[in-house]
Amino acid sequence: MKRALVILLIAQISLGVLYSFATPVFEASDEVWHFPVVREIAANQRLPVQDISAEQPWAQEGSQPPLYYLTAAGLTGWIDTADYEQVALRNPFPKIGVPGATDNVNLMAHPAGQSPAQGGTVLAVYLIRWLSILLGTATVYLTWRLASGAVPDRPAVALLAAALVAFNPMVLFISASVNNDNLLMLLATLALVLLARDVESEARGMRWRATVVLGIVLGAAALTKVSGLVLLPVAALALTLEALRTRDWRTWLGRGLLLLALVVAISGWWYVRNLMLYGEATGMERMVAIAGARPAGFGLADLRAEWKSFWYSFWGLFGAFNVLAGSWFYTLMGALSLIGAAGLLLAIARLIRNRTLPQLWRTHALLATFLVLTALGLLRWTSMTPASQGRLMFSGIAAIALYLAIGLLAWFPRRWQIWFSRGSSVALALVAAIVPFTVLLPAYRPAPPIAALPEDAVVLNHTCG
């Protein structure tokens, strides 16, 4: 099984590099705003300060916690990005947020032959993209670890869960871009692995060291994205479940205080800075003011209207929320999702019928809680500003993939499951490999020049600009 995992990880890295070259610079989701945060840190050794009265190159992304950007700046700080304005040359007529647009899907005007070999801003962007791919690779590996721990007697589940993360085209697209979601995916999955191991462990001697490691990871997640704070109540639940089992409430209190102290020590300064600059700890109100607030009255009708684009953007809605894959792709992913969801319900029904709790039920309680809280957080965020995008659930991608894998495999006898898992992994990889050639490259290919104007063309003699 480990050999299959190694092959899967190599395939994920290879596909990530392919996606990075298939997507022109600053055409990935919000990359045009994430990179200027990195550049501000690298060039001026300071964090952005949000000003709603001025147009700033980082727009709303300047409100994000800085760990990903600090890491990226450390990687690319030696590169001269003085050519940024020439690289970030805007298309004046982009069709942003128009899924299926047939023209002007590009945010930027790209010169021919743009590549990292030219150095400057383009090289910096590609280096950060490749760093993000490696973060994605680590997330895939940790997904395998999480699934192996949650269902230890079923290696087919772990392999399929890892493949569902590795070969999700939208995950690959984000992983091959400058985007802080990549670090949050890694840290959230690592935190879930640590919490699951801790809540099921009988070895008390390791608890305090595990608490220190977990506190560092939770603090880093809170310093990567505000949604990383969702992990804190999940950690509190894990400590409580352990205390209910051991009846050791003194350790529960001590470990809880240690976790809180570490999180505050690592990330607290950022939230204090926000409080001092903007009068609010998270900076979300300032972020909404820049991104644009949703009109009042958000409700079920809005959720229904935006569900389709939310679901599309979980599997593959590329560019500036405007580049769709073919209908065959969404049909395939829809069938996969429905079969997996029905299979998960079937697996739950079997447990109810047999009147048994799932093996390692505490782990599943933590994962379910994390997914519910993440979904509620996204619901709250999209009620403030239009943000109904499936990719914003990617902090929980490992848990989602785990349960989708369980559901898909529920339809097969145990002896067939490993073969289905391997076959499905190959099929998912092939689909992911097709997308750059059939979707991304054609979307950004320049229109061919025409030899001459049509005979019936009307000359207007107008001067633009």
Coordinates of C-alpha atoms in Angstrom, one line a residue:
M1 CA 0.0 0.0 0.0
K2 CA 2.9 2.4 0.8
R3 CA 4.2 1.9 -2.8
A4 CA 0.8 2.9 -4.2
L5 CA 0.9 6.0 -1.9
V6 CA 4.3 7.0 -3.2
I7 CA 3.2 6.6 -6.8
L8 CA 0.1 8.7 -6.0
L9 CA 2.2 11.5 -4.4
I10 CA 4.5 11.6 -7.4
A11 CA 1.5 11.8 -9.7
Q12 CA 0.1 14.6 -7.6
I13 CA 3.3 16.6 -7.8
S14 CA 3.6 16.1 -11.6
L15 CA 0.0 17.2 -12.2
G16 CA 0.5 20.2 -9.9
V17 CA 3.4 21.4 -12.0
L18 CA 1.3 20.8 -15.2
Y19 CA -1.5 22.9 -13.7
S20 CA 1.0 25.7 -12.7
F21 CA 2.2 26.0 -16.3
A22 CA -1.2 25.7 -17.8
T23 CA -2.5 28.7 -15.8
P24 CA -0.9 32.0 -16.8
V25 CA 0.5 34.3 -14.0
F26 CA -2.3 35.9 -11.9
E27 CA -5.1 34.0 -13.6
A28 CA -5.6 31.5 -10.6
S29 CA -8.2 32.3 -8.0
D30 CA -7.3 35.6 -6.2
E31 CA -3.6 35.1 -7.1
V32 CA -3.5 38.7 -8.4
W33 CA -4.3 39.9 -4.8
H34 CA -2.4 37.3 -2.8
F35 CA 1.0 37.9 -4.5
P36 CA 1.1 41.7 -3.7
V37 CA 0.9 40.8 0.0
V38 CA 4.0 38.7 -0.5
R39 CA 5.7 41.5 -2.5
E40 CA 4.9 44.1 0.2
I41 CA 6.5 42.0 2.9
A42 CA 9.5 41.0 0.7
A43 CA 10.2 44.5 -0.7
N44 CA 9.3 46.8 2.2
Q45 CA 9.6 44.5 5.2
R46 CA 6.1 45.4 6.4
L47 CA 2.6 44.0 6.5
P48 CA -0.1 45.6 4.5
V49 CA -2.4 48.2 6.3
Q50 CA -5.9 48.2 4.9
D51 CA -7.3 51.5 3.7
I52 CA -10.8 51.4 2.4
S53 CA -10.5 54.9 0.9
A54 CA -7.7 53.9 -1.5
E55 CA -7.2 51.2 -4.1
Q56 CA -4.5 48.9 -3.0
P57 CA -2.9 46.1 -5.1
W58 CA -3.7 43.4 -2.5
A59 CA -7.4 44.4 -2.2
Q60 CA -9.2 42.4 0.5
E61 CA -6.4 39.8 0.8
G62 CA -4.4 42.4 2.8
S63 CA -6.7 41.5 5.7
Q64 CA -5.5 37.9 5.9
P65 CA -3.3 36.6 8.6
P66 CA 0.3 36.6 7.4
L67 CA 2.0 33.2 7.9
Y68 CA 1.6 32.0 4.3
Y69 CA 2.8 35.3 3.0
L70 CA 5.8 35.5 5.4
T71 CA 6.8 32.0 4.2
A72 CA 6.5 32.9 0.6
A73 CA 8.4 36.2 1.1
G74 CA 11.2 34.3 2.7
L75 CA 11.4 32.1 -0.3
T76 CA 11.3 34.9 -2.9
G77 CA 12.7 37.9 -1.1
W78 CA 16.0 37.7 -3.1
I79 CA 14.1 38.3 -6.4
D80 CA 13.8 41.8 -7.9
T81 CA 10.1 42.2 -8.6
A82 CA 10.3 45.8 -9.9
D83 CA 8.6 44.6 -13.1
Y84 CA 5.4 43.8 -11.2
E85 CA 3.4 46.6 -12.9
Q86 CA 4.4 45.3 -16.3
V87 CA 3.5 41.7 -15.5
A88 CA 0.2 42.7 -13.8
L89 CA -1.1 44.4 -16.9
R90 CA -4.9 44.3 -16.6
N91 CA -7.4 43.3 -19.3
P92 CA -9.8 46.2 -19.3
F93 CA -12.8 44.0 -20.2
P94 CA -12.5 40.9 -18.0
K95 CA -15.7 38.8 -17.4
I96 CA -15.1 38.1 -13.8
G97 CA -17.5 35.8 -12.0
V98 CA -19.3 34.8 -15.2
P99 CA -19.1 31.0 -15.3
G100 CA -18.9 29.8 -18.9
A101 CA -17.8 33.1 -20.4
T102 CA -16.6 32.6 -24.0
D103 CA -14.2 35.5 -24.2
N104 CA -12.2 37.8 -22.0
V105 CA -11.8 35.2 -19.2
N106 CA -8.3 36.4 -18.7
L107 CA -7.7 39.0 -16.0
M108 CA -4.4 40.0 -17.5
A109 CA -2.9 40.8 -20.8
H110 CA -0.1 38.2 -21.2
P111 CA 2.9 38.6 -23.5
A112 CA 3.9 35.6 -25.6
G113 CA 6.5 33.2 -24.1
Q114 CA 5.9 34.2 -20.4
S115 CA 7.9 31.8 -18.3
P116 CA 9.9 31.6 -15.0
A117 CA 13.1 31.8 -17.0
Q118 CA 12.6 35.5 -17.5
G119 CA 13.1 36.1 -13.7
G120 CA 11.5 38.9 -11.8
T121 CA 7.8 38.7 -10.8
V122 CA 7.1 35.7 -13.0
L123 CA 9.8 33.7 -11.4
A124 CA 8.6 34.7 -7.9
V125 CA 5.1 33.7 -8.7
Y126 CA 6.2 30.3 -10.0
L127 CA 8.4 29.6 -7.0
I128 CA 5.5 30.3 -4.7
R129 CA 3.3 28.1 -6.8
W130 CA 5.7 25.2 -6.5
L131 CA 5.9 25.7 -2.8
S132 CA 2.2 25.5 -2.7
I133 CA 2.2 22.3 -4.7
L134 CA 4.5 20.7 -2.0
L135 CA 2.1 21.9 0.7
G136 CA -0.6 20.1 -1.3
T137 CA 1.5 17.0 -1.4
A138 CA 1.9 17.1 2.4
T139 CA -1.9 17.5 2.6
V140 CA -2.5 14.4 0.5
Y141 CA -0.1 12.4 2.6
L142 CA -1.8 13.5 5.8
T143 CA -5.1 12.6 4.3
W144 CA -3.8 9.1 4.0
R145 CA -2.6 9.2 7.6
L146 CA -6.0 10.5 8.8
A147 CA -8.0 7.9 6.9
S148 CA -5.6 5.1 8.0
G149 CA -6.1 6.1 11.6
A150 CA -9.9 6.6 11.4
V151 CA -10.5 3.2 9.7
P152 CA -7.3 1.3 10.5
D153 CA -8.5 -2.1 9.1
R154 CA -9.4 -0.7 5.6
P155 CA -6.4 0.4 3.6
A156 CA -8.6 0.8 0.5
V157 CA -10.4 3.7 2.2
A158 CA -7.1 5.5 3.0
L159 CA -5.8 5.1 -0.6
L160 CA -9.1 6.3 -2.2
A161 CA -9.4 9.3 0.2
A162 CA -5.8 10.4 -0.6
A163 CA -6.7 10.1 -4.4
L164 CA -9.8 12.1 -4.0
V165 CA -7.7 15.0 -2.6
A166 CA -4.7 14.5 -4.9
F167 CA -6.7 14.4 -8.1
N168 CA -9.5 16.8 -7.4
P169 CA -8.9 19.3 -10.3
M170 CA -9.9 22.3 -8.2
V171 CA -7.6 21.2 -5.4
L172 CA -4.8 20.9 -8.0
F173 CA -5.7 24.3 -9.4
I174 CA -5.5 26.0 -6.0
S175 CA -2.4 24.0 -5.0
A176 CA -0.7 25.3 -8.1
S177 CA -1.3 28.9 -7.3
V178 CA -0.3 31.6 -4.8
N179 CA -3.1 31.2 -2.2
N180 CA -3.0 30.9 1.6
D181 CA -5.6 28.1 1.4
N182 CA -2.8 25.8 0.6
L183 CA -1.1 26.3 4.0
L184 CA -4.4 26.1 5.9
M185 CA -5.3 22.8 4.2
L186 CA -2.0 21.3 5.4
L187 CA -2.3 22.7 8.9
A188 CA -5.9 21.8 9.4
T189 CA -5.3 18.2 8.2
L190 CA -2.2 17.9 10.4
A191 CA -4.3 19.2 13.4
L192 CA -7.0 16.6 12.7
V193 CA -4.4 13.8 12.5
L194 CA -2.9 14.9 15.9
L195 CA -6.3 15.3 17.5
A196 CA -7.5 11.9 16.3
R197 CA -4.4 10.2 17.5
D198 CA -4.5 12.0 20.9
V199 CA -8.2 11.3 21.6
E200 CA -7.8 7.6 21.0
S201 CA -4.4 7.1 22.6
E202 CA -4.0 5.2 25.9
A203 CA -0.4 6.4 26.4
R204 CA -0.6 9.2 29.0
G205 CA 3.1 9.9 29.1
M206 CA 3.1 11.4 25.7
R207 CA 0.2 13.8 26.3
W208 CA 2.1 16.9 27.3
R209 CA 4.5 16.7 24.4
A210 CA 1.6 16.1 22.1
T211 CA -0.1 19.2 23.5
V212 CA 2.9 21.4 22.7
V213 CA 3.0 20.1 19.1
L214 CA -0.7 20.5 18.7
G215 CA -0.6 24.1 20.2
I216 CA 2.0 25.1 17.7
V217 CA -0.1 23.7 14.8
L218 CA -3.2 25.4 16.0
G219 CA -1.4 28.7 16.5
A220 CA 0.0 28.4 13.0
A221 CA -3.4 27.7 11.6
A222 CA -4.8 30.8 13.3
L223 CA -2.0 32.8 11.9
T224 CA -2.7 31.5 8.3
K225 CA -6.4 32.3 8.0
V226 CA -9.2 33.4 10.3
S227 CA -11.1 30.2 9.5
G228 CA -8.2 28.3 11.2
L229 CA -9.8 29.4 14.5
V230 CA -12.5 26.8 13.9
L231 CA -9.9 24.2 15.0
L232 CA -10.0 25.5 18.6
P233 CA -13.4 24.3 19.6
V234 CA -12.6 20.9 18.0
A235 CA -9.5 20.7 20.1
A236 CA -11.6 21.6 23.2
L237 CA -13.9 18.8 22.3
A238 CA -11.0 16.4 21.9
L239 CA -9.7 17.3 25.4
T240 CA -13.1 16.9 26.9
L241 CA -13.7 13.5 25.3
E242 CA -10.4 12.3 26.7
A243 CA -11.2 13.7 30.2
L244 CA -14.6 12.0 30.1
R245 CA -12.8 8.7 29.4
T246 CA -10.0 9.1 32.0
R247 CA -11.8 11.2 34.6
D248 CA -8.7 13.3 34.8
W249 CA -10.0 16.8 34.9
R250 CA -6.8 18.3 36.3
T251 CA -5.0 17.2 33.1
W252 CA -7.9 18.5 31.0
L253 CA -7.5 22.0 32.6
G254 CA -3.7 22.0 32.3
R255 CA -3.6 20.9 28.7
G256 CA -6.3 23.3 27.8
L257 CA -4.5 26.3 29.3
L258 CA -1.2 25.2 27.6
L259 CA -2.9 24.9 24.2
L260 CA -4.5 28.4 24.7
A261 CA -1.2 29.9 25.8
L262 CA 0.6 28.5 22.7
V263 CA -2.1 29.7 20.3
V264 CA -2.0 33.2 21.8
A265 CA 1.8 33.3 21.8
I266 CA 2.0 32.4 18.1
S267 CA -1.0 34.2 16.6
G268 CA -2.3 36.6 19.3
W269 CA -0.1 39.5 18.1
W270 CA -1.9 39.5 14.8
Y271 CA -5.3 39.8 16.3
V272 CA -4.1 42.5 18.7
R273 CA -2.7 44.4 15.7
N274 CA -6.1 44.3 14.0
L275 CA -7.7 45.6 17.1
M276 CA -5.3 48.5 17.3
L277 CA -5.6 49.3 13.6
Y278 CA -9.2 48.6 12.8
G279 CA -11.0 48.3 16.1
E280 CA -11.8 44.6 15.6
A281 CA -9.7 41.5 16.3
T282 CA -10.3 39.5 13.1
G283 CA -10.2 42.3 10.5
M284 CA -13.3 40.8 8.8
E285 CA -15.3 44.0 8.8
R286 CA -12.5 45.8 6.9
M287 CA -12.2 42.9 4.6
V288 CA -15.9 42.9 3.7
A289 CA -15.8 46.7 3.2
I290 CA -13.1 46.2 0.6
A291 CA -14.4 43.0 -1.1
G292 CA -18.0 44.4 -1.1
A293 CA -20.8 43.6 1.3
R294 CA -23.7 41.4 0.3
P295 CA -27.1 43.2 0.2
A296 CA -29.2 42.7 3.2
G297 CA -31.7 39.8 3.4
F298 CA -29.5 36.8 2.6
G299 CA -31.5 33.6 3.0
L300 CA -32.5 30.2 1.7
A301 CA -33.4 31.6 -1.8
D302 CA -29.8 32.9 -2.1
L303 CA -28.4 29.5 -1.0
R304 CA -30.5 27.7 -3.6
A305 CA -29.5 30.1 -6.3
E306 CA -25.8 29.8 -5.5
W307 CA -25.7 26.1 -4.8
K308 CA -24.7 25.1 -8.3
S309 CA -21.7 27.4 -8.5
F310 CA -20.7 26.3 -5.0
W311 CA -20.7 22.7 -6.0
Y312 CA -19.0 23.4 -9.4
S313 CA -16.2 25.3 -7.6
F314 CA -15.6 22.4 -5.3
W315 CA -14.6 20.2 -8.2
G316 CA -13.5 22.6 -10.9
L317 CA -14.5 26.2 -11.6
F318 CA -11.3 27.9 -12.7
G319 CA -9.8 31.3 -13.4
A320 CA -11.7 34.2 -12.0
F321 CA -14.7 32.0 -11.3
N322 CA -15.4 32.0 -15.0
V323 CA -13.7 29.0 -16.7
L324 CA -15.9 25.9 -16.7
A325 CA -15.0 22.4 -17.5
G326 CA -17.1 20.4 -20.0
S327 CA -20.5 19.1 -19.0
W328 CA -19.1 15.6 -19.0
F329 CA -16.9 16.5 -16.1
Y330 CA -19.7 17.8 -13.8
T331 CA -21.8 14.8 -14.7
L332 CA -19.0 12.5 -13.7
M333 CA -18.3 14.3 -10.5
G334 CA -22.0 14.5 -9.7
A335 CA -22.4 10.8 -10.1
L336 CA -19.4 10.2 -8.0
S337 CA -20.7 12.5 -5.3
L338 CA -24.2 11.1 -5.3
I339 CA -23.0 7.5 -5.2
G340 CA -20.6 8.3 -2.4
A341 CA -23.2 10.2 -0.3
A342 CA -25.7 7.4 -0.8
G343 CA -23.1 4.8 0.2
L344 CA -22.2 6.8 3.3
L345 CA -25.9 6.8 4.3
L346 CA -25.9 3.0 3.7
A347 CA -22.9 2.6 5.9
I348 CA -24.5 4.6 8.7
A349 CA -27.8 2.6 8.3
R350 CA -25.8 -0.6 8.8
L351 CA -24.3 0.7 12.0
I352 CA -27.8 1.7 13.2
R353 CA -29.3 -1.7 12.3
N354 CA -26.5 -3.5 14.1
R355 CA -26.8 -1.1 17.0
T356 CA -23.0 -0.5 17.1
L357 CA -20.9 2.6 17.3
P358 CA -18.3 3.1 14.5
Q359 CA -14.8 2.0 15.4
L360 CA -12.9 4.9 16.9
W361 CA -16.1 6.9 17.3
R362 CA -14.4 9.8 19.1
T363 CA -12.3 10.4 16.0
H364 CA -15.4 10.6 13.8
A365 CA -17.1 12.9 16.3
L366 CA -14.1 15.3 16.0
L367 CA -14.1 15.2 12.2
A368 CA -17.9 15.7 11.9
T369 CA -17.7 18.6 14.3
F370 CA -15.0 20.2 12.3
L371 CA -16.9 19.9 9.1
V372 CA -20.1 21.3 10.6
L373 CA -18.2 24.3 12.1
T374 CA -16.3 24.9 8.9
A375 CA -19.6 24.9 6.9
L376 CA -21.2 27.2 9.4
G377 CA -18.3 29.6 9.2
L378 CA -18.5 29.6 5.4
L379 CA -22.2 30.2 5.7
R380 CA -21.6 33.2 8.0
W381 CA -18.9 34.6 5.6
T382 CA -21.0 34.3 2.5
S383 CA -23.9 36.0 4.3
M384 CA -21.6 39.0 4.7
T385 CA -20.0 39.1 1.2
P386 CA -20.7 36.9 -1.9
A387 CA -18.4 33.9 -1.3
S388 CA -20.4 30.8 -2.1
Q389 CA -17.4 28.9 -3.4
G390 CA -16.8 25.2 -2.7
R391 CA -13.1 25.7 -2.5
L392 CA -13.6 27.6 0.7
M393 CA -14.4 24.2 2.3
F394 CA -10.9 22.9 1.4
S395 CA -9.7 23.2 5.0
G396 CA -11.9 20.2 5.5
I397 CA -11.0 18.4 2.3
A398 CA -9.3 15.5 4.1
A399 CA -12.4 14.7 6.1
I400 CA -14.7 15.2 3.2
A401 CA -12.6 12.8 1.1
L402 CA -12.5 10.2 3.9
Y403 CA -16.3 10.1 4.1
L404 CA -16.7 10.1 0.3
A405 CA -14.3 7.2 0.1
I406 CA -16.2 5.3 2.8
G407 CA -19.4 5.9 0.9
L408 CA -18.1 4.8 -2.5
L409 CA -16.6 1.6 -1.1
A410 CA -19.7 0.7 0.9
W411 CA -21.2 -0.7 -2.3
F412 CA -18.6 -3.4 -2.7
P413 CA -17.6 -6.5 -0.7
R414 CA -14.4 -6.1 1.3
R415 CA -12.4 -8.3 -1.0
W416 CA -13.1 -6.1 -4.0
Q417 CA -12.6 -2.7 -2.3
I418 CA -8.8 -2.5 -2.8
W419 CA -9.2 -3.1 -6.6
F420 CA -12.0 -0.5 -6.8
S421 CA -9.8 2.0 -4.9
R422 CA -6.8 1.4 -7.2
G423 CA -8.9 1.6 -10.3
S424 CA -10.7 4.7 -9.2
S425 CA -7.4 6.4 -8.3
V426 CA -6.1 5.8 -11.8
A427 CA -9.4 7.1 -13.3
L428 CA -9.3 10.2 -11.1
A429 CA -5.7 10.9 -12.1
L430 CA -6.6 10.6 -15.8
V431 CA -9.5 13.0 -15.5
A432 CA -7.2 15.5 -13.6
A433 CA -4.6 15.2 -16.4
I434 CA -7.2 15.9 -19.1
V435 CA -8.4 19.2 -17.6
P436 CA -5.3 21.3 -18.3
F437 CA -5.4 20.4 -22.0
T438 CA -9.1 20.6 -22.5
V439 CA -10.0 23.5 -20.2
L440 CA -7.1 25.7 -19.0
L441 CA -4.9 25.9 -22.0
P442 CA -7.7 26.6 -24.5
A443 CA -9.2 29.2 -22.2
Y444 CA -6.1 31.3 -22.1
R445 CA -4.9 30.7 -25.7
P446 CA -4.6 34.0 -27.6
A447 CA -7.0 34.4 -30.5
P448 CA -5.3 33.9 -33.8
P449 CA -4.7 37.1 -35.8
I450 CA -6.8 37.5 -39.0
A451 CA -5.1 38.1 -42.4
A452 CA -7.6 40.8 -43.4
L453 CA -10.8 42.5 -42.4
P454 CA -14.1 41.2 -43.9
E455 CA -15.2 43.1 -47.0
D456 CA -18.3 44.3 -45.3
A457 CA -16.5 45.8 -42.3
V458 CA -17.4 49.4 -41.5
V459 CA -14.6 51.9 -40.9
L460 CA -15.6 54.2 -38.0
N461 CA -12.4 56.3 -37.7
H462 CA -12.9 56.5 -33.9
T463 CA -9.9 57.0 -31.6
C464 CA -10.0 55.1 -28.2
G465 CA -8.2 56.2 -25.1

